[in-house]
Short mmCIF file of C-alpha atoms in Angstrom, two decimals:
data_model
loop_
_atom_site.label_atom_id
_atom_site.label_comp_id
_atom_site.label_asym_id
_atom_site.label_seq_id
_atom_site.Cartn_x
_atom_site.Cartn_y
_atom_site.Cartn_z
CA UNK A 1 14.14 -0.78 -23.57
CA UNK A 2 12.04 -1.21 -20.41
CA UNK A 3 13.02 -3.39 -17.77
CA UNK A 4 11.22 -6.56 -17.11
CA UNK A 5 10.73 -7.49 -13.68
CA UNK A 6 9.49 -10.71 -12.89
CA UNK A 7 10.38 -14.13 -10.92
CA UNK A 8 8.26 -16.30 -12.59
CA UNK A 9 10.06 -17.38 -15.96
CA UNK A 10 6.54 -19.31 -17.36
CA UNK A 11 4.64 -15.32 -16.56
CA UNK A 12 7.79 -13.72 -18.31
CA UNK A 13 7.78 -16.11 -21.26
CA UNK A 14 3.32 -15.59 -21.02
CA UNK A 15 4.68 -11.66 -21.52
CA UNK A 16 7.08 -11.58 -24.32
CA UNK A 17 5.10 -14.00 -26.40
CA UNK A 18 1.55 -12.30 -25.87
CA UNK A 19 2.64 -8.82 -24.61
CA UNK A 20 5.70 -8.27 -26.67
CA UNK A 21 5.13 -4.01 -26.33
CA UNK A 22 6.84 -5.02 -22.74
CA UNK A 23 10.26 -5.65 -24.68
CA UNK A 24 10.03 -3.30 -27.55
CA UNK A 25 12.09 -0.09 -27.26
CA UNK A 26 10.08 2.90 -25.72
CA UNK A 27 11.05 6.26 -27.64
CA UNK A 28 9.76 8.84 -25.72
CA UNK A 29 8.14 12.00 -27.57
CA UNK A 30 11.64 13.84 -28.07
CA UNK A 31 10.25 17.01 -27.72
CA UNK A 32 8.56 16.77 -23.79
CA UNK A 33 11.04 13.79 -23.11
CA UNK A 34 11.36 14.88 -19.06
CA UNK A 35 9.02 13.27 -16.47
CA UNK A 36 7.12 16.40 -15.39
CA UNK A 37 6.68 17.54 -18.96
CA UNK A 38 4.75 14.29 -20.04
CA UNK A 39 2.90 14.95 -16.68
CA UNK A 40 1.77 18.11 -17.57
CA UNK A 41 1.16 17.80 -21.01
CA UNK A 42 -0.38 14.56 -21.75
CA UNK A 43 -4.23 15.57 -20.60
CA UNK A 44 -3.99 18.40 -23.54
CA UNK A 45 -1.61 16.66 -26.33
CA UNK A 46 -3.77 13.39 -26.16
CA UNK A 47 -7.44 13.06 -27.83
CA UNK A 48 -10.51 12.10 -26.16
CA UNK A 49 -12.35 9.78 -27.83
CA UNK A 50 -15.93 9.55 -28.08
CA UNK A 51 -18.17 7.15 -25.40
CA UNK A 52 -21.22 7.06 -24.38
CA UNK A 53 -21.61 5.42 -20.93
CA UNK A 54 -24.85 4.16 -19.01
CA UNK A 55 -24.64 5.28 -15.71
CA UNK A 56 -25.84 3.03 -12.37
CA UNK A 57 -25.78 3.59 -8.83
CA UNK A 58 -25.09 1.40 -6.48
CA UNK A 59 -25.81 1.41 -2.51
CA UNK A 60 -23.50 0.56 -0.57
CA UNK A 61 -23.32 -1.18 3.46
CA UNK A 62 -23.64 2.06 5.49
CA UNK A 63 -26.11 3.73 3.13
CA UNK A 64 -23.75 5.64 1.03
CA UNK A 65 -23.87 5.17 -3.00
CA UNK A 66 -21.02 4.57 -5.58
CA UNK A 67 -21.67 5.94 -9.33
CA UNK A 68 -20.61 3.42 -11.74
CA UNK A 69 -20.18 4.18 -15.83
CA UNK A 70 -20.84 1.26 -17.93
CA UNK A 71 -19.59 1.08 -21.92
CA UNK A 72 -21.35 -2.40 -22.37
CA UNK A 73 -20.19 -2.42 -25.84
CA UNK A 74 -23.38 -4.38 -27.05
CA UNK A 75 -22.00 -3.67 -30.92
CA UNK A 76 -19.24 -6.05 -30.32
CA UNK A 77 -18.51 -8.44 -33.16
CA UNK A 78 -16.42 -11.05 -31.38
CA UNK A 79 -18.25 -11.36 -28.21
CA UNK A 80 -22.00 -10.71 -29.65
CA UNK A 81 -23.16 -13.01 -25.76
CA UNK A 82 -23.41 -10.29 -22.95
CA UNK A 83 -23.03 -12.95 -20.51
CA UNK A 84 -19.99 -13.68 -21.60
CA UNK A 85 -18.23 -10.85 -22.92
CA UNK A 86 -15.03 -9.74 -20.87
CA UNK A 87 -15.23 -7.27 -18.55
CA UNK A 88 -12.98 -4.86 -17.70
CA UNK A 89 -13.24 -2.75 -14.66
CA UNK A 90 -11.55 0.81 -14.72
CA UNK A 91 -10.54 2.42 -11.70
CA UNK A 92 -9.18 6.57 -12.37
CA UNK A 93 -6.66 7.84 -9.90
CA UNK A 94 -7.05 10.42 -6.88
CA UNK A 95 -9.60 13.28 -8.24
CA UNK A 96 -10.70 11.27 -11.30
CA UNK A 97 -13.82 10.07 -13.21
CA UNK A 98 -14.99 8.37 -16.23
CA UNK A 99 -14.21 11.33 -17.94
CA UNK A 100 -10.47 11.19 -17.76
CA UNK A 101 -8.85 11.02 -21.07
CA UNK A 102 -6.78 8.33 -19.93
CA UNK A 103 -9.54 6.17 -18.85
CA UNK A 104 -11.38 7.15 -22.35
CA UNK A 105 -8.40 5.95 -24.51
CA UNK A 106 -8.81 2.35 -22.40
CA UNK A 107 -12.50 2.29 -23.61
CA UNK A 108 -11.76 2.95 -26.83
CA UNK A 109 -8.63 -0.04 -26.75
CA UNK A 110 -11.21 -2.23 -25.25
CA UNK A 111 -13.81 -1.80 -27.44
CA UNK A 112 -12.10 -2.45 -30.90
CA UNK A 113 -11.57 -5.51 -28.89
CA UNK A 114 -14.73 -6.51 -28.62
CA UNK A 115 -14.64 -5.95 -24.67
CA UNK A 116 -17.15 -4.45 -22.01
CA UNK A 117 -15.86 -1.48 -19.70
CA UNK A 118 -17.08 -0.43 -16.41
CA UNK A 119 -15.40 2.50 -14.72
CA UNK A 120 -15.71 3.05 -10.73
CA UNK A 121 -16.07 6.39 -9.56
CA UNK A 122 -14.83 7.51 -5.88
CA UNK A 123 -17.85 8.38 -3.91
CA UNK A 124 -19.04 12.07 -4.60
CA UNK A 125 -16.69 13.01 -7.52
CA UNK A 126 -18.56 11.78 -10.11
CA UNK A 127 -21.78 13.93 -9.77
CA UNK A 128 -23.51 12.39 -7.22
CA UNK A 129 -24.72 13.23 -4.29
CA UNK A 130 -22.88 12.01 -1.15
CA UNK A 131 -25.55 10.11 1.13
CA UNK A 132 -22.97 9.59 3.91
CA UNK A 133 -20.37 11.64 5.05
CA UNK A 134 -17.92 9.30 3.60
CA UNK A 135 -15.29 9.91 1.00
CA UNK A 136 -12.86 7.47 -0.28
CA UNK A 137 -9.19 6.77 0.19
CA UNK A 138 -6.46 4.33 -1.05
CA UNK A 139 -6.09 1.75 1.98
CA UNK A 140 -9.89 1.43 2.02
CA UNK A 141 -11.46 -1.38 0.23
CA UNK A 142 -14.80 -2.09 0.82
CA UNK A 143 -15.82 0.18 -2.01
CA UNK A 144 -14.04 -1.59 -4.82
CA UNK A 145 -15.19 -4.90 -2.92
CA UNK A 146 -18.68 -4.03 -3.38
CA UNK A 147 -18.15 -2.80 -7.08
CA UNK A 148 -16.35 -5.89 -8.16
CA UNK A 149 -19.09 -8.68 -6.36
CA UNK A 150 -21.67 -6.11 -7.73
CA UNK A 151 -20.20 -6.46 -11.48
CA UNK A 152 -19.16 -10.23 -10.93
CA UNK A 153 -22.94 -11.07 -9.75
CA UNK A 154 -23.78 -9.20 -13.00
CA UNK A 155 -22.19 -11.58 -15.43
CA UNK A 156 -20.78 -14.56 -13.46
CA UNK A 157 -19.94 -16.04 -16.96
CA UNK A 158 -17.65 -13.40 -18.49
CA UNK A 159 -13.87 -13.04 -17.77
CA UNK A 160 -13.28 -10.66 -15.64
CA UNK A 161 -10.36 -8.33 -14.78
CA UNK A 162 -8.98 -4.67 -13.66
CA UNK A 163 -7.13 -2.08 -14.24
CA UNK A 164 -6.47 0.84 -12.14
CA UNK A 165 -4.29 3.91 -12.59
CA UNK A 166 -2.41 5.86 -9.79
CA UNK A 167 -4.61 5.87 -6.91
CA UNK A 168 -7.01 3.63 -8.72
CA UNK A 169 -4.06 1.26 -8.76
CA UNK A 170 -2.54 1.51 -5.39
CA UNK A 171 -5.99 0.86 -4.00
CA UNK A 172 -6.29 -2.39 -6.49
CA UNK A 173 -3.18 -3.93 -5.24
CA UNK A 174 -4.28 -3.20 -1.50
CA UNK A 175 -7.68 -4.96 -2.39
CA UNK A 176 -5.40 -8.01 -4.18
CA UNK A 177 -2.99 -8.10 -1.36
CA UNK A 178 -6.19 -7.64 0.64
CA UNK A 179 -7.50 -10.70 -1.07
CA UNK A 180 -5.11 -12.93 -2.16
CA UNK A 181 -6.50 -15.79 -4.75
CA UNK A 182 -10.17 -14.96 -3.84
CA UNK A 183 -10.95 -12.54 -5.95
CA UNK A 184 -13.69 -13.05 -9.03
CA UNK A 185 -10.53 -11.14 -11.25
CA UNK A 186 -8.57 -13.04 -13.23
CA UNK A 187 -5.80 -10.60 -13.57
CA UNK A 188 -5.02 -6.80 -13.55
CA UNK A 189 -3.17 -4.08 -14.89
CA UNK A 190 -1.75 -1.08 -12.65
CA UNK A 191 -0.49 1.97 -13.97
CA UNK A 192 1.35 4.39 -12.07
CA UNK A 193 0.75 3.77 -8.90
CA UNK A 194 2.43 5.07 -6.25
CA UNK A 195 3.88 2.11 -4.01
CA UNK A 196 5.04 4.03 -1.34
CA UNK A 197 3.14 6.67 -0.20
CA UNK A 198 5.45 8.09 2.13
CA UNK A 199 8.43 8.73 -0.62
CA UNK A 200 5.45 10.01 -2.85
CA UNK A 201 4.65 12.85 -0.52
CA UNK A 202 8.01 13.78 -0.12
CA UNK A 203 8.95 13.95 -3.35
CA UNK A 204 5.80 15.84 -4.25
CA UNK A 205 6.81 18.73 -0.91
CA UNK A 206 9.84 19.34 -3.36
CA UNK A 207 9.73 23.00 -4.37
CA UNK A 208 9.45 22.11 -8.15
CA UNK A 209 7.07 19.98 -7.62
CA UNK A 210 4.94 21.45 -5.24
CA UNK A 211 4.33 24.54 -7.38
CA UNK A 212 3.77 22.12 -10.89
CA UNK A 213 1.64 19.36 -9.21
CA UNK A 214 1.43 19.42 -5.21
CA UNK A 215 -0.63 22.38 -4.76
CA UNK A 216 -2.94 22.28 -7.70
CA UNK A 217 -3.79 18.56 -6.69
CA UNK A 218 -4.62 19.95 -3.12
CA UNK A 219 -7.15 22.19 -4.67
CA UNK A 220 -8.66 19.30 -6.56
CA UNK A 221 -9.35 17.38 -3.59
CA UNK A 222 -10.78 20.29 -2.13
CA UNK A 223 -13.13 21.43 -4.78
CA UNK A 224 -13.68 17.62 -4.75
CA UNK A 225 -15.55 17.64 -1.44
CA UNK A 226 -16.68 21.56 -1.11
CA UNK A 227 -20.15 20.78 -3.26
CA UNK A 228 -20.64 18.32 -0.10
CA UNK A 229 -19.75 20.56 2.36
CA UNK A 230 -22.92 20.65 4.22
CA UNK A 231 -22.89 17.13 4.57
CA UNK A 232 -19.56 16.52 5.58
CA UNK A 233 -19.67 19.47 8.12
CA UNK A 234 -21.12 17.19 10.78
CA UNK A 235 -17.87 15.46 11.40
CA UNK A 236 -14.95 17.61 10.23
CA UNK A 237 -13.79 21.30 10.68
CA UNK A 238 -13.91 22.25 6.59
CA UNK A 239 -12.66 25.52 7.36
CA UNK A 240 -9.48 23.74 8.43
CA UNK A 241 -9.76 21.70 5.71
CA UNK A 242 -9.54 23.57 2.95
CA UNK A 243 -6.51 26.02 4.65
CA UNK A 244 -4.48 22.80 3.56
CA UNK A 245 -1.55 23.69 0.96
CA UNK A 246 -0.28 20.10 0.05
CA UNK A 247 -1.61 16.82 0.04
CA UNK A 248 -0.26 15.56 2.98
CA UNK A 249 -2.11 18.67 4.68
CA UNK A 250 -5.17 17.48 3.35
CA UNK A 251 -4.70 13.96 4.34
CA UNK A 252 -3.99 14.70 7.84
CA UNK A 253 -7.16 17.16 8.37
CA UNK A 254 -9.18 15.07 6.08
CA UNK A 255 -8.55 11.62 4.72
CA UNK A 256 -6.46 9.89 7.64
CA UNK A 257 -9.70 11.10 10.39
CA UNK A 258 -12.55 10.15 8.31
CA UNK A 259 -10.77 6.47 8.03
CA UNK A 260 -10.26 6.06 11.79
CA UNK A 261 -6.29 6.53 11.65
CA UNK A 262 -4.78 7.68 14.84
CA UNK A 263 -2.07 9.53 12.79
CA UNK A 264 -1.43 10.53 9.32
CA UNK A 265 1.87 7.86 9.52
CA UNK A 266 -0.40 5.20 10.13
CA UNK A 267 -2.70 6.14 7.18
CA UNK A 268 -0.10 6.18 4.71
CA UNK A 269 1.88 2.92 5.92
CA UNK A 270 -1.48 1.23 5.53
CA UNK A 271 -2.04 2.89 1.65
CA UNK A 272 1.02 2.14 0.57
CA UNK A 273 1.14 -1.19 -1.46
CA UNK A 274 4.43 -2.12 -1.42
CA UNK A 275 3.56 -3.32 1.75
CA UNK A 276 0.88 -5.78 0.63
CA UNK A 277 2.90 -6.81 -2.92
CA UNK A 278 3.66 -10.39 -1.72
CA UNK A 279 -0.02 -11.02 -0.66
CA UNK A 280 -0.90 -11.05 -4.67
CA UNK A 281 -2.57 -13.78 -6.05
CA UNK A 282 -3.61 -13.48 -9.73
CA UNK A 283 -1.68 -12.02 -12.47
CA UNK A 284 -0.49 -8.59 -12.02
CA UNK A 285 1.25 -6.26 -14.72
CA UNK A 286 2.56 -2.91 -13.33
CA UNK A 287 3.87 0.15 -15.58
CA UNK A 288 6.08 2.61 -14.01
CA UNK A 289 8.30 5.52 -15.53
CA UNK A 290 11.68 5.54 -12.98
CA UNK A 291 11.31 9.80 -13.42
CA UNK A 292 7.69 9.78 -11.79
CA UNK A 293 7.55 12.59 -9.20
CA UNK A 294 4.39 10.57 -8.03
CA UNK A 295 6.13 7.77 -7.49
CA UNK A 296 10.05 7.85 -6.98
CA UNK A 297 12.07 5.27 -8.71
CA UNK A 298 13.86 4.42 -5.72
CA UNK A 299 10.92 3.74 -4.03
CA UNK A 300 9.51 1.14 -6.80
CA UNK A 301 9.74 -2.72 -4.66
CA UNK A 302 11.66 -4.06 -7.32
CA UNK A 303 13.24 -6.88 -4.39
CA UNK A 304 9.41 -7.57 -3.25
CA UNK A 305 8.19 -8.02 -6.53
CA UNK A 306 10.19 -10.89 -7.36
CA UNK A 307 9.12 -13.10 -4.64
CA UNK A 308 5.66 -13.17 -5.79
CA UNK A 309 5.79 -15.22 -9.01
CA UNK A 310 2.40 -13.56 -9.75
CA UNK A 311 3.72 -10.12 -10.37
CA UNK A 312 5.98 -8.53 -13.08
CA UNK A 313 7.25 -5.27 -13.16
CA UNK A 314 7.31 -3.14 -16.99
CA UNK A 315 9.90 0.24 -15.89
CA UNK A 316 10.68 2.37 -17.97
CA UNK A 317 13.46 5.39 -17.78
CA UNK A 318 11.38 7.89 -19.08
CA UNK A 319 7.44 8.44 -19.32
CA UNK A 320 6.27 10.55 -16.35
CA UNK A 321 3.11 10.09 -14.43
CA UNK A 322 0.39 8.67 -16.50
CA UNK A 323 2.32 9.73 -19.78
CA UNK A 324 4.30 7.68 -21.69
CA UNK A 325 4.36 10.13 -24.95
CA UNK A 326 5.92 8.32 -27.57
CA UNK A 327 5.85 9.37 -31.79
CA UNK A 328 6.49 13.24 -33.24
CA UNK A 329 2.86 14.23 -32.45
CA UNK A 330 1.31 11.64 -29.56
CA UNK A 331 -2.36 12.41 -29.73
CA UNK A 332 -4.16 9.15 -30.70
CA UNK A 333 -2.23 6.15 -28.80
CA UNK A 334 0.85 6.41 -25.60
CA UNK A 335 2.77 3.15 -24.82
CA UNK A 336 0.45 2.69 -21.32
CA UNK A 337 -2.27 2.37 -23.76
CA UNK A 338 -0.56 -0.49 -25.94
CA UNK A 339 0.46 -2.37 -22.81
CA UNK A 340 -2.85 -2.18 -21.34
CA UNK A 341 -4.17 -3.22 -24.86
CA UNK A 342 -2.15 -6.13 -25.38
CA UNK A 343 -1.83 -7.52 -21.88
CA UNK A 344 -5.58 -7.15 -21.12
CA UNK A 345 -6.11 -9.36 -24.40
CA UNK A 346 -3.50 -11.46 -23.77
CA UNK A 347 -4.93 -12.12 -20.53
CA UNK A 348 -9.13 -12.84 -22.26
CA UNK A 349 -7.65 -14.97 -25.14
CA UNK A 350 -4.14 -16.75 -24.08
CA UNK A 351 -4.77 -16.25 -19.41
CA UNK A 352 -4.71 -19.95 -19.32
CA UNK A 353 -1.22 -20.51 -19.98
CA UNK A 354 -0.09 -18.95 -16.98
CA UNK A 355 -2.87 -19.57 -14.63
CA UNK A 356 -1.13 -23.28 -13.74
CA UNK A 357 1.60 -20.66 -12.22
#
């Protein structure tokens, strides 16, 4: 069974009643039951449903633009009112898009729901041109700020609420610790994220790990920003750049300069958000597998976390990064897609129970 972390005994009562997947034994897929194998083989074992988005851009403060995919769901049965149909805003993790199969099986969740999906792409990863030479990182959040008033101002009438996954969620709690109780959200969902970035790098520098994950998500971020290369050439040395060979290479060329960071140290203690957990003010659900090579099981803030009666832990023993393979032949549905399903609708149709918290 996963462990239940939470301070608030009204939230944990809120979870087990409306969220019950949270209690329910977990049986991993028996056959890729290790952390790094669910890592490695969920993008190919699981399906990718069918969507068809409607893409906007959106301009941002300093002239750049952020690429937004909208599933607006305008078939749905139970909310047939656009302005007030829940919204659910999907952020993907470090190198990912729309097109992730992860964020694909949300959309589908959501939509036999009844719900509206909007997924925020990182500057320049999505297709789109960069106007700036800005990127995007996990401490800064005047991106996501700009999506979520920019969605909010949309339809000020609907319910409203997030979910992000890995980076997308570390950068969702900063923005919530960020923001505390004024936020348009009403709650969100986090998916392994990595709390603290420091143990996450390390672990990652492992020799294992380096050669399954470390290296080949280097590359990513690289291929990520060599189609801009010309523009970002004005400000950084991109031969430099892409000589890096792990991600903390790349972070210190790359990420921590563009954000102003005097060193790389600083960039990370500022990215991690175990660091801004208390500062939460809605309703937070976090899934984490203890085996995640992403994110260390030691390093999850189990202590922090209940002293903020707004947040509640789900941890599993086994699951990976982003996996969470469960049944003989896992294509169709993992458990991080039932608890997103069921707390997301627990939060639309039963949120007011708790929000007296």
């Amino acid at each position: 069974k996963p462990r239940l972390v939470a301070s608030n005994d009204r939230f944990c009562r809120f979870l087990e009643e409306h969220c019950p997947v949270v209690t329910e034994t977990y049986y991993p897929t028996i056959w890729c039951w290790e952390g790094r194998v669910q890592t490695l083989l969920r993008p190919f074992i699981t399906s990718r449903p069918q969507v068809q988005y409607r893409n906007e851009l959106i301009k941002t403060a300093d002239g750049g633009q952020i690429s937004l995919d909208w599933f607006d769901n305008n078939d749905s049965l139970y909310y047939p009112d656009a302005s007030t149909r829940p919204t659910v805003l999907l952020l993907p993790g470090l190198t990912g898009t729309s097109k992730e199969s992860y964020i694909l099986h949300m959309i589908h969740q959501s939509e036999t729901l009844g719900y509206r999906c909007v997924v925020f792409n990182n500057r320049g990863i999505a297709g789109e041109d960069l106007l700036t030479p800005r990127t995007y990182c996990a401490a800064n959040t005047e991106d996501l700020e700009t999506v979520i008033h920019h969605v909010h101002s949309l339809h000020p009438s609907a319910p409203f609420m997030a979910a992000g996954v890995s980076m997308g969620g570390m950068l969702l709690l900063n923005y919530l610790g960020k923001t505390g109780r004024d936020t348009p959200l009403m709650a969100a969902a986090i998916f392994s994220a990595g709390w603290n970035v420091f143990e996450s790098v390390e672990s990652l520098e492992k020799p294992l790990n380096w050669l399954l994950f470390n290296y080949y998500l280097t590359t990513c971020l690289q291929s990520s920003i060599s189609r801009h290369r010309q523009m970002l050439e004005k400000l950084f040395d991109m031969d430099l750049v892409m000589k890096a060979r792990t991600v903390r290479e790349f972070d210190k060329q790359f990420t921590s300069v563009m954000f102003g960071y005097r060193t790389i140290e600083d960039y990370y203690e500022d990215a991690s958000p175990c660091r801004k957990l208390k500062s939460v003010g809605i309703p937070v659900l976090c899934l984490n597998s203890v085996d995640d090579v992403f994110s260390p099981g030691h390093a999850i803030p189990v202590e922090t976390a209940k002293q903020n009666a707004n947040v509640a832990l789900v941890l599993t023993s086994c699951g990976g990064h982003i996996g969470f393979l469960e049944g003989i032949w896992p294509r169709k549905c993992t458990y991080m897609d039932r608890v997103f399903k069921q707390f997301v609708q627990a939060m639309f149709e039963h949120g007011n129970k708790i929000f007296s918290m």
